[in-house]
Amino acid sequence: MAPQQWGKLSPHLDLCTFCSPATPDVPEGFGFILPDDLREDIFYLRTGRGSWAERSELPPELDGIEPRRDQVVDRRVDFEVKTMDNGKLRAQRLRFLTGPGGPGGGPGPHRGVIPAGGGMPRRDVHAAPHAHGPGGRNSLSQGRIRSFYPSKGYGFIEAAGQADLFFLPSSLPQEMLDSKQPLEGLEITFEPYTNEEGKPRARNIQPARMLPPPPRVSAPVHTRAPPAQHMAWPEMAPTEAVETLIFVDVDGVLNVGIHDEGKAPLLLRDEDVQTAIKLAKRGYKGPEASCVEKLSTLATSQVGFNENDTYEKLMTRQGAEVADILVERLAKVISLAGDCKVVLSSSWRRPHHRNRRRLLENRIANHLGKPFQFHSSTPIHREEKTAADRLETVGDYVAEFCSSSKETLTALRVLMLEDFFITPMDGWKIKNEKVTSVAVAERYLCQRARSASSCEVSAKVCHCYDEVKCGKLSMQVGTGFTQRLFDEAKSFVCPAMGPGPEASLLPPIVPKVIETKVEEPGFVSAMISAFVPPVGSMVHAF
């Protein structure tokens, strides 16, 4: 037997479908019930042909008559629920209620009411309880445009915690329709809703604007979710009235990479390192000898920067594209910064890296012990090829943020974790100024902020870069978020922690002896195959 419900019937009874007995020329009537104990409105339909009594799903009191609006609207009813083949719910066998309980005062079917006013459901089907703002309107959500097909007339939006949402071009403002830039990856705000067929949709789409921070109260109370059990980090309340922006690059920051002239950088990951060390021990001189030499040498070289270990400590493992120890350090900085905005500035912000980005957000969330999503990402309209391009893009974001928040913004901290495409601070130019040190890059970010706001601003650039030398071999390395940079970042976002330990000067190279057994003939050729182009299993674009 179909499960029973209580609910309220919808105002569709004011349509002409209930004004006269059905004939072949008159469409069948329908309506909606607002249930007391279900989250969605329940559709009901008078099916079949014939006399009114034979086809009505309305209460027995209305058998054989044409019901007036005042006989039905705002009347409480109980009803049975049937799940149709398409998964949608339908109400059947409606009965009027005369008291607060079910029939006979005992446990009864589902209850609801037929509301007055309007001709459509009062609530969006399947909408979450928090999806509506004041006045019954849906509140705005944030997300990214995953794809848009102007020729086909539709697109999709990705947002945290929900399935991708379909939208039509009519939901876009004219400025976005006229834009010559691709919309994929654009940060937006939108109004989620559910159409009459019960399908999730998006409308009122607008480019994301930098919203001013909420008003500060005199004695703010910071409530935070408890960290994961494996974390024992102190929770530091952020300085009042200070906004913090953390810009995160991925490649060269959350993993280690080696510059390979004319090619994509080499990612330091366990399977490639193990293969390279074996081949190096055998004196491999094949077409990928340079890759073998770089990977095997760097893996057994000391990191320095307070790590007190070799680069093997920071390599990615088990097929991952980021090193867990480096992601954990980022998560700790985010936790210490308190109510901060974490902005993705990496090439991973582009649409085709969507799955990578989600996996990274999940990894960060695991270390934080609570859900995490990047607040936003830097714009993708500029094609970044150089260190200057990356710094200018971040500067544009900082200036826009300050301009949109200048009424309430009093102080700003900007932390940038970046390897600048494995580029040293060797005099490349930004707005005709030579960048010869981290201090110059930090000064540039402060200038961009002050150009749009009178707030106090401080900036810290953690340049994840080093030049590693071993004999005649010299490598430019995206070092990852090393211990020294980690300590500096912690002190910047949370001055109460104080500076990290003093840097220790360690020998540049300490070879690590690895004992391996002699493999059977054919092993070398099998290993070499991993390095013969295409070398997708070894080389990753940053």
Coordinates of C-alpha atoms in Angstrom, one line a residue:
M1 CA 0.0 0.0 0.0
A2 CA 1.3 3.5 -0.8
P3 CA 2.6 5.4 2.2
Q4 CA 0.3 8.0 3.6
Q5 CA 1.0 11.7 4.2
W6 CA -0.6 14.8 5.6
G7 CA -0.4 18.1 3.8
K8 CA -2.0 21.1 2.3
L9 CA -3.4 21.5 -1.2
S10 CA -2.1 24.2 -3.6
P11 CA -4.0 27.1 -5.1
H12 CA -4.2 25.5 -8.6
L13 CA -7.9 25.0 -7.9
D14 CA -8.5 28.6 -9.0
L15 CA -7.7 27.4 -12.6
C16 CA -10.5 26.5 -15.0
T17 CA -9.5 22.9 -14.8
F18 CA -11.8 22.5 -11.8
C19 CA -14.7 24.5 -13.1
S20 CA -16.6 21.9 -15.1
P21 CA -16.7 18.2 -15.6
A22 CA -14.0 16.8 -17.9
T23 CA -14.7 16.4 -21.5
P24 CA -12.3 15.4 -24.3
D25 CA -11.7 19.1 -25.0
V26 CA -10.9 20.0 -21.4
P27 CA -7.5 19.3 -19.9
E28 CA -7.2 17.2 -16.7
G29 CA -6.9 19.2 -13.5
F30 CA -3.9 19.2 -11.2
G31 CA -2.6 20.9 -8.0
F32 CA 0.0 20.7 -5.3
I33 CA 0.0 19.9 -1.6
L34 CA 2.3 21.5 0.9
P35 CA 3.1 18.6 3.3
D36 CA 3.9 19.0 7.0
D37 CA 6.6 16.4 7.1
L38 CA 8.1 16.3 3.6
R39 CA 10.6 18.8 2.1
E40 CA 8.9 18.9 -1.3
D41 CA 5.5 19.9 -2.6
I42 CA 3.4 16.9 -3.7
F43 CA 1.8 16.9 -7.1
Y44 CA -1.7 15.4 -7.6
L45 CA -3.5 14.8 -10.9
R46 CA -7.1 13.6 -11.7
T47 CA -6.4 10.8 -14.1
G48 CA -8.6 8.9 -16.6
R49 CA -11.8 9.9 -18.3
G50 CA -15.3 9.6 -17.3
S51 CA -17.6 11.1 -14.6
W52 CA -16.1 13.4 -12.0
A53 CA -16.5 10.9 -9.2
E54 CA -14.7 8.2 -11.1
R55 CA -11.6 10.3 -11.8
S56 CA -11.3 12.7 -8.8
E57 CA -8.4 12.5 -6.3
L58 CA -10.1 15.1 -4.1
P59 CA -11.9 14.1 -0.8
P60 CA -15.1 12.1 -1.0
E61 CA -17.1 15.1 0.2
L62 CA -16.6 16.6 -3.3
D63 CA -17.7 13.5 -5.2
G64 CA -20.1 14.3 -8.0
I65 CA -19.8 18.1 -7.8
E66 CA -17.6 20.8 -9.3
P67 CA -15.7 22.1 -6.3
R68 CA -15.5 25.9 -5.7
R69 CA -12.2 27.5 -4.7
D70 CA -13.5 28.2 -1.1
Q71 CA -14.3 24.6 -0.7
V72 CA -10.7 23.4 -1.2
V73 CA -8.1 26.2 -0.7
D74 CA -6.5 26.3 2.8
R75 CA -8.3 23.1 3.8
R76 CA -6.1 20.6 5.7
V77 CA -6.0 17.2 4.2
D78 CA -4.4 13.8 4.6
F79 CA -3.4 11.7 1.6
E80 CA -1.4 8.8 0.3
V81 CA 1.8 9.1 -1.6
K82 CA 2.7 7.1 -4.8
T83 CA 6.1 7.1 -6.4
M84 CA 5.8 7.2 -10.1
D85 CA 8.1 5.5 -12.6
N86 CA 10.0 8.7 -13.2
G87 CA 10.8 9.0 -9.4
K88 CA 8.4 11.8 -8.7
L89 CA 5.8 11.8 -5.9
R90 CA 2.1 12.0 -6.5
A91 CA -0.7 12.4 -3.9
Q92 CA -3.8 10.2 -4.0
R93 CA -6.9 9.6 -2.0
L94 CA -7.2 13.0 -0.4
R95 CA -9.4 13.4 2.7
F96 CA -10.3 16.6 4.6
L97 CA -9.1 16.8 8.3
T98 CA -11.4 18.1 11.0
G99 CA -8.9 18.1 13.8
P100 CA -5.3 18.3 14.6
G101 CA -4.7 14.5 14.3
G102 CA -5.4 12.0 11.6
P103 CA -8.7 10.2 11.2
G104 CA -10.0 9.1 14.5
G105 CA -7.4 11.0 16.3
G106 CA -4.8 8.2 16.0
P107 CA -1.8 7.8 13.8
G108 CA -2.8 8.9 10.4
P109 CA -1.4 9.4 6.9
H110 CA 0.6 12.4 5.8
R111 CA -0.9 15.8 6.4
G112 CA -0.7 19.2 4.7
V113 CA -2.8 22.1 3.5
I114 CA -4.0 23.6 0.2
P115 CA -2.5 27.2 0.4
A116 CA -4.1 30.3 -0.9
G117 CA -2.5 32.7 -3.4
G118 CA -0.4 32.0 -6.5
G119 CA -0.7 29.4 -9.1
M120 CA 2.6 27.5 -8.6
P121 CA 4.1 25.5 -5.7
R122 CA 4.9 27.7 -2.7
R123 CA 8.3 25.9 -2.2
D124 CA 10.8 24.7 -4.8
V125 CA 10.7 21.0 -5.1
H126 CA 13.7 19.4 -3.5
A127 CA 15.0 22.7 -2.3
A128 CA 16.9 22.6 0.9
P129 CA 15.4 24.4 3.9
H130 CA 18.1 27.0 3.9
A131 CA 17.8 27.7 0.2
H132 CA 15.3 30.5 0.8
G133 CA 16.1 33.9 2.0
P134 CA 13.8 36.5 3.6
G135 CA 10.5 37.0 1.9
G136 CA 10.5 33.5 0.4
R137 CA 13.1 34.2 -2.3
N138 CA 16.0 32.0 -2.8
S139 CA 19.3 33.3 -1.4
L140 CA 22.3 33.7 -3.6
S141 CA 24.9 31.1 -3.9
Q142 CA 28.5 31.2 -5.1
G143 CA 30.0 28.9 -7.7
R144 CA 31.9 28.7 -11.0
I145 CA 30.7 28.3 -14.6
R146 CA 31.9 24.8 -15.5
S147 CA 30.8 25.0 -19.2
F148 CA 28.8 27.2 -21.5
Y149 CA 27.7 26.3 -25.0
P150 CA 26.2 29.5 -26.7
S151 CA 25.4 27.6 -29.9
K152 CA 23.4 25.0 -27.9
G153 CA 21.8 27.5 -25.6
Y154 CA 22.8 26.2 -22.2
G155 CA 25.6 25.7 -19.6
F156 CA 26.4 24.3 -16.2
I157 CA 27.5 25.7 -12.9
E158 CA 29.5 23.9 -10.3
A159 CA 29.0 24.8 -6.6
A160 CA 30.1 23.3 -3.4
G161 CA 27.8 20.7 -1.8
Q162 CA 25.5 20.2 -4.7
A163 CA 25.2 18.7 -8.2
D164 CA 26.1 20.8 -11.2
L165 CA 23.3 23.2 -12.1
F166 CA 21.8 23.8 -15.6
F167 CA 21.3 27.3 -16.8
L168 CA 20.0 29.1 -19.9
P169 CA 21.6 32.1 -21.6
S170 CA 18.6 34.2 -20.5
S171 CA 20.0 33.8 -16.9
L172 CA 23.1 35.7 -17.9
P173 CA 23.5 39.5 -17.8
Q174 CA 24.2 41.2 -21.1
E175 CA 27.8 42.0 -20.2
M176 CA 28.6 38.3 -19.9
L177 CA 26.8 37.5 -23.1
D178 CA 28.7 40.2 -25.0
S179 CA 32.1 39.2 -23.4
K180 CA 34.7 37.9 -25.9
Q181 CA 36.4 36.0 -23.0
P182 CA 35.4 32.4 -22.3
L183 CA 33.0 32.1 -19.4
E184 CA 34.4 28.8 -18.2
G185 CA 36.0 29.0 -14.8
L186 CA 34.4 32.4 -14.0
E187 CA 33.4 32.9 -10.4
I188 CA 29.8 33.9 -10.1
T189 CA 26.8 34.4 -7.8
F190 CA 23.5 32.9 -8.8
E191 CA 20.0 32.0 -7.5
P192 CA 19.3 28.3 -7.3
Y193 CA 15.8 27.1 -7.9
T194 CA 13.8 24.1 -9.0
N195 CA 11.7 24.2 -12.1
E196 CA 8.2 22.8 -12.4
E197 CA 9.6 19.4 -13.4
G198 CA 11.6 19.2 -10.1
K199 CA 14.9 19.7 -11.7
P200 CA 17.6 22.0 -10.2
R201 CA 18.3 25.2 -12.2
A202 CA 20.2 28.4 -11.8
R203 CA 19.1 32.0 -12.7
N204 CA 20.0 35.6 -11.9
I205 CA 23.7 34.9 -12.7
Q206 CA 26.2 37.7 -12.0
P207 CA 30.0 37.9 -12.0
A208 CA 31.2 37.5 -8.5
R209 CA 31.9 40.8 -6.9
M210 CA 34.1 41.3 -3.9
L211 CA 31.7 41.6 -1.1
P212 CA 32.8 43.9 1.8
P213 CA 33.5 42.0 5.0
P214 CA 30.7 41.8 7.6
P215 CA 30.6 44.6 10.2
R216 CA 33.0 44.0 13.1
V217 CA 31.5 43.8 16.5
S218 CA 33.3 45.1 19.6
A219 CA 33.9 41.7 21.1
P220 CA 33.7 39.1 18.3
V221 CA 33.3 35.5 19.2
H222 CA 35.1 33.1 16.9
T223 CA 33.5 29.7 16.7
R224 CA 35.3 27.0 14.7
A225 CA 34.8 23.4 14.0
P226 CA 37.1 21.1 16.0
P227 CA 40.2 20.1 14.0
A228 CA 40.8 16.5 12.9
Q229 CA 42.1 14.2 15.6
H230 CA 45.6 13.9 14.0
M231 CA 46.0 17.7 14.3
A232 CA 47.1 19.4 17.5
W233 CA 47.3 22.9 16.3
P234 CA 46.5 25.9 18.6
E235 CA 43.5 27.8 17.5
M236 CA 44.5 31.5 17.2
A237 CA 41.8 34.1 17.1
P238 CA 42.6 36.5 14.2
T239 CA 43.4 40.1 14.9
E240 CA 40.2 42.1 14.9
A241 CA 39.4 44.1 11.7
V242 CA 42.3 42.6 9.7
E243 CA 41.3 40.8 6.5
T244 CA 43.7 38.1 5.3
L245 CA 44.1 37.0 1.7
I246 CA 46.1 33.8 1.1
F247 CA 47.1 33.2 -2.6
V248 CA 48.0 29.6 -3.3
D249 CA 50.0 28.3 -6.2
V250 CA 50.0 24.5 -6.4
D251 CA 52.8 23.2 -8.6
G252 CA 56.2 24.0 -7.0
V253 CA 54.4 24.9 -3.7
L254 CA 52.4 21.8 -2.8
N255 CA 54.8 19.5 -4.7
V256 CA 58.4 19.7 -5.9
G257 CA 59.3 20.3 -9.5
I258 CA 62.5 20.7 -11.6
H259 CA 62.8 23.1 -14.5
D260 CA 63.5 21.2 -17.7
E261 CA 64.6 23.6 -20.4
G262 CA 62.2 23.6 -23.3
K263 CA 59.9 21.0 -21.7
A264 CA 57.3 20.8 -19.0
P265 CA 58.8 20.7 -15.5
L266 CA 59.6 17.3 -13.9
L267 CA 57.4 16.4 -10.9
L268 CA 59.3 14.7 -8.1
R269 CA 57.1 11.7 -7.4
D270 CA 58.0 8.4 -5.8
E271 CA 57.6 6.0 -8.8
D272 CA 59.7 8.2 -11.1
V273 CA 62.3 8.7 -8.4
Q274 CA 62.7 5.0 -7.7
T275 CA 63.0 4.3 -11.4
A276 CA 65.5 7.1 -11.9
I277 CA 67.7 6.0 -9.0
K278 CA 67.9 2.4 -10.4
L279 CA 68.7 3.6 -13.9
A280 CA 71.4 6.0 -12.6
K281 CA 73.0 3.2 -10.6
R282 CA 73.2 1.2 -13.9
G283 CA 74.8 4.1 -15.8
Y284 CA 71.8 4.7 -18.1
K285 CA 72.8 6.9 -21.1
G286 CA 69.6 6.7 -23.1
P287 CA 67.4 9.6 -24.5
E288 CA 66.1 10.5 -21.1
A289 CA 69.4 10.4 -19.3
S290 CA 69.0 14.1 -18.3
C291 CA 65.7 13.4 -16.6
V292 CA 67.2 10.4 -14.8
E293 CA 70.2 12.5 -13.6
K294 CA 68.0 15.3 -12.3
L295 CA 65.4 13.2 -10.5
S296 CA 67.9 10.9 -8.9
T297 CA 70.2 13.7 -7.8
L298 CA 67.5 16.0 -6.4
A299 CA 65.8 13.2 -4.5
T300 CA 69.0 12.4 -2.6
S301 CA 70.0 16.1 -2.1
Q302 CA 69.4 17.9 1.2
V303 CA 66.6 20.4 1.1
G304 CA 68.0 22.9 3.6
F305 CA 65.5 25.5 4.7
N306 CA 65.2 23.9 8.1
E307 CA 64.0 20.6 6.7
N308 CA 67.0 18.5 7.9
D309 CA 66.2 15.9 5.3
T310 CA 66.4 15.1 1.5
Y311 CA 63.9 16.1 -1.1
E312 CA 62.5 12.5 -0.9
K313 CA 60.6 13.8 2.1
L314 CA 58.7 16.2 0.0
M315 CA 58.0 14.1 -3.1
T316 CA 54.4 13.0 -4.0
R317 CA 53.4 9.5 -3.3
Q318 CA 51.0 6.8 -4.5
G319 CA 50.0 8.6 -7.6
A320 CA 49.1 11.9 -5.9
E321 CA 50.0 15.2 -7.6
V322 CA 50.6 17.0 -4.3
A323 CA 52.6 16.0 -1.3
D324 CA 50.6 15.4 1.8
I325 CA 53.1 17.0 4.1
L326 CA 53.0 20.2 2.1
V327 CA 49.2 20.2 2.0
E328 CA 49.2 19.8 5.8
R329 CA 51.4 22.8 6.2
L330 CA 49.0 24.9 4.1
A331 CA 46.1 23.7 6.1
K332 CA 47.8 24.8 9.3
V333 CA 48.5 28.3 7.9
I334 CA 44.8 28.5 6.9
S335 CA 43.8 27.4 10.4
L336 CA 46.1 29.9 12.2
A337 CA 44.9 32.8 9.9
G338 CA 41.3 32.3 11.2
D339 CA 38.6 34.0 9.1
C340 CA 40.7 34.3 5.9
K341 CA 40.0 34.1 2.2
V342 CA 42.0 31.4 0.4
V343 CA 42.4 32.3 -3.3
L344 CA 43.6 29.8 -5.9
S345 CA 46.2 31.5 -8.1
S346 CA 47.6 28.4 -9.8
S347 CA 46.9 27.1 -13.3
W348 CA 44.7 24.6 -11.5
R349 CA 42.0 27.3 -11.4
R350 CA 41.4 26.7 -15.1
P351 CA 38.3 24.6 -16.0
H352 CA 40.1 21.5 -17.3
H353 CA 41.7 21.1 -13.8
R354 CA 38.3 20.9 -12.1
N355 CA 38.8 17.4 -10.8
R356 CA 42.3 18.1 -9.5
R357 CA 41.0 21.2 -7.7
R358 CA 38.3 19.2 -6.0
L359 CA 40.7 16.5 -4.9
L360 CA 43.0 19.2 -3.5
E361 CA 40.1 20.9 -1.6
N362 CA 39.2 17.5 -0.1
R363 CA 42.8 17.0 1.0
I364 CA 42.9 20.4 2.7
A365 CA 39.5 19.7 4.3
N366 CA 40.9 16.4 5.8
H367 CA 43.7 18.2 7.5
L368 CA 41.4 21.1 8.7
G369 CA 38.9 18.7 10.0
K370 CA 36.0 20.6 8.4
P371 CA 34.7 21.3 4.8
F372 CA 36.9 23.5 2.7
Q373 CA 36.6 25.3 -0.6
F374 CA 38.7 28.0 -2.2
H375 CA 37.0 31.3 -1.6
S376 CA 37.7 32.2 -5.2
S377 CA 40.4 32.2 -7.8
T378 CA 42.3 34.9 -9.7
P379 CA 40.9 35.9 -13.1
I380 CA 41.8 33.7 -16.0
H381 CA 41.5 36.3 -18.8
R382 CA 45.3 36.9 -18.8
E383 CA 47.4 34.2 -20.3
E384 CA 50.2 33.8 -17.8
K385 CA 53.5 32.7 -19.1
T386 CA 56.0 34.6 -17.0
A387 CA 56.6 35.4 -13.3
A388 CA 55.6 39.0 -14.0
D389 CA 52.2 37.8 -15.4
R390 CA 51.5 35.9 -12.2
L391 CA 52.4 38.7 -9.9
E392 CA 50.4 41.2 -11.9
T393 CA 47.3 38.9 -11.9
V394 CA 47.5 38.6 -8.1
G395 CA 48.0 42.4 -7.8
D396 CA 44.9 43.0 -9.9
Y397 CA 42.9 40.8 -7.5
V398 CA 44.2 42.6 -4.5
A399 CA 43.3 46.0 -6.0
E400 CA 39.8 44.9 -6.9
F401 CA 39.3 43.4 -3.4
C402 CA 40.4 46.7 -1.8
S403 CA 38.3 48.8 -4.1
S404 CA 35.1 46.8 -3.4
S405 CA 35.7 46.7 0.3
K406 CA 37.2 50.2 1.0
E407 CA 34.2 51.3 3.0
T408 CA 34.8 48.7 5.7
L409 CA 38.3 47.5 5.2
T410 CA 40.8 48.9 7.8
A411 CA 43.7 46.5 7.5
L412 CA 44.8 43.8 5.1
R413 CA 47.3 41.0 5.1
V414 CA 48.4 39.4 1.8
L415 CA 50.2 36.1 1.9
M416 CA 51.4 34.7 -1.4
L417 CA 52.7 31.1 -1.8
E418 CA 54.3 31.0 -5.2
D419 CA 57.2 29.6 -7.2
F420 CA 56.7 32.0 -10.1
F421 CA 57.0 29.2 -12.7
I422 CA 60.3 28.1 -11.1
T423 CA 61.8 31.5 -11.7
P424 CA 64.4 33.3 -9.5
M425 CA 64.1 36.9 -8.5
D426 CA 66.8 37.9 -11.0
G427 CA 65.6 41.3 -12.3
W428 CA 62.5 40.5 -14.3
K429 CA 60.2 43.5 -14.6
I430 CA 56.8 44.4 -13.3
K431 CA 55.5 47.8 -14.4
N432 CA 59.0 48.9 -15.4
E433 CA 60.4 48.0 -12.0
K434 CA 63.0 45.2 -11.7
V435 CA 62.1 42.4 -9.3
T436 CA 65.4 41.5 -7.7
S437 CA 64.1 40.2 -4.4
V438 CA 61.1 39.0 -2.5
A439 CA 60.9 42.5 -0.9
V440 CA 60.3 44.1 -4.2
A441 CA 57.4 41.8 -5.0
E442 CA 55.9 42.4 -1.5
R443 CA 56.2 46.2 -2.1
Y444 CA 54.4 45.9 -5.4
L445 CA 51.4 44.1 -3.8
C446 CA 51.2 46.7 -1.0
Q447 CA 51.2 49.5 -3.7
R448 CA 48.3 47.8 -5.6
A449 CA 46.3 47.6 -2.4
R450 CA 47.0 51.2 -1.4
S451 CA 46.1 52.4 -4.9
A452 CA 42.5 51.3 -4.2
S453 CA 42.1 51.8 -0.5
S454 CA 43.5 53.8 2.4
C455 CA 43.7 50.7 4.6
E456 CA 46.9 49.5 6.3
V457 CA 48.4 46.7 4.3
S458 CA 51.2 44.2 4.8
A459 CA 52.4 41.5 2.3
K460 CA 54.5 38.4 2.6
V461 CA 55.7 36.4 -0.5
C462 CA 56.9 32.9 0.2
H463 CA 59.1 32.2 -2.9
C464 CA 59.3 28.4 -3.2
Y465 CA 62.4 28.4 -5.3
D466 CA 66.1 27.3 -5.0
E467 CA 69.0 26.5 -7.3
V468 CA 70.4 23.1 -6.4
K469 CA 74.0 22.3 -7.6
C470 CA 75.8 19.0 -7.6
G471 CA 79.1 18.9 -9.4
K472 CA 78.5 20.2 -12.9
L473 CA 74.7 19.7 -12.6
S474 CA 72.7 22.8 -11.7
M475 CA 68.9 22.7 -11.3
Q476 CA 66.3 25.3 -10.8
V477 CA 63.8 23.8 -8.4
G478 CA 60.3 24.6 -7.2
T479 CA 61.1 23.5 -3.7
G480 CA 57.6 23.2 -2.3
F481 CA 56.4 24.9 0.9
T482 CA 59.5 24.2 2.9
Q483 CA 59.8 24.3 6.7
R484 CA 61.5 27.7 6.7
L485 CA 58.8 29.3 4.5
F486 CA 56.1 27.5 6.6
D487 CA 57.5 29.1 9.7
E488 CA 57.6 32.5 8.1
A489 CA 54.0 32.2 6.9
K490 CA 52.8 31.1 10.4
S491 CA 54.5 34.1 11.9
F492 CA 53.0 36.4 9.3
V493 CA 49.3 35.3 9.7
C494 CA 49.6 34.8 13.5
P495 CA 52.3 37.1 14.9
A496 CA 51.6 35.8 18.4
M497 CA 53.4 32.6 17.4
G498 CA 56.7 34.4 17.0
P499 CA 59.4 33.5 14.5
G500 CA 60.3 29.9 13.7
P501 CA 63.6 28.3 14.6
E502 CA 66.8 29.7 13.2
A503 CA 67.9 28.4 9.8
S504 CA 70.6 25.8 9.8
L505 CA 73.2 25.5 7.1
L506 CA 73.3 21.9 5.9
P507 CA 75.6 20.2 3.4
P508 CA 74.2 20.8 -0.1
I509 CA 74.3 17.2 -1.0
V510 CA 74.2 14.0 1.0
P511 CA 73.9 11.0 -1.3
K512 CA 71.6 8.3 0.0
V513 CA 72.7 4.8 -0.6
I514 CA 69.9 2.5 -1.8
E515 CA 70.5 -1.2 -1.9
T516 CA 68.7 -2.9 -4.8
K517 CA 68.8 -6.4 -6.1
V518 CA 70.0 -7.3 -9.6
E519 CA 66.9 -7.7 -11.8
E520 CA 66.6 -10.2 -14.6
P521 CA 67.6 -9.3 -18.2
G522 CA 65.2 -7.0 -19.8
F523 CA 64.6 -4.9 -16.7
V524 CA 66.6 -1.9 -18.0
S525 CA 64.7 -1.8 -21.3
A526 CA 61.4 -2.0 -19.3
M527 CA 62.5 0.9 -17.1
I528 CA 63.8 2.9 -20.0
S529 CA 60.3 2.7 -21.6
A530 CA 59.0 4.9 -18.8
F531 CA 61.3 7.7 -20.1
V532 CA 60.9 7.4 -23.8
P533 CA 58.5 10.1 -25.2
P534 CA 55.7 10.4 -24.6
V535 CA 56.7 10.7 -20.9
G536 CA 53.3 11.5 -19.5
S537 CA 53.9 9.3 -16.5
M538 CA 56.9 11.4 -15.5
V539 CA 56.5 14.9 -16.8
H540 CA 53.7 17.1 -15.5
A541 CA 53.0 20.7 -16.7
F542 CA 53.1 23.2 -13.9

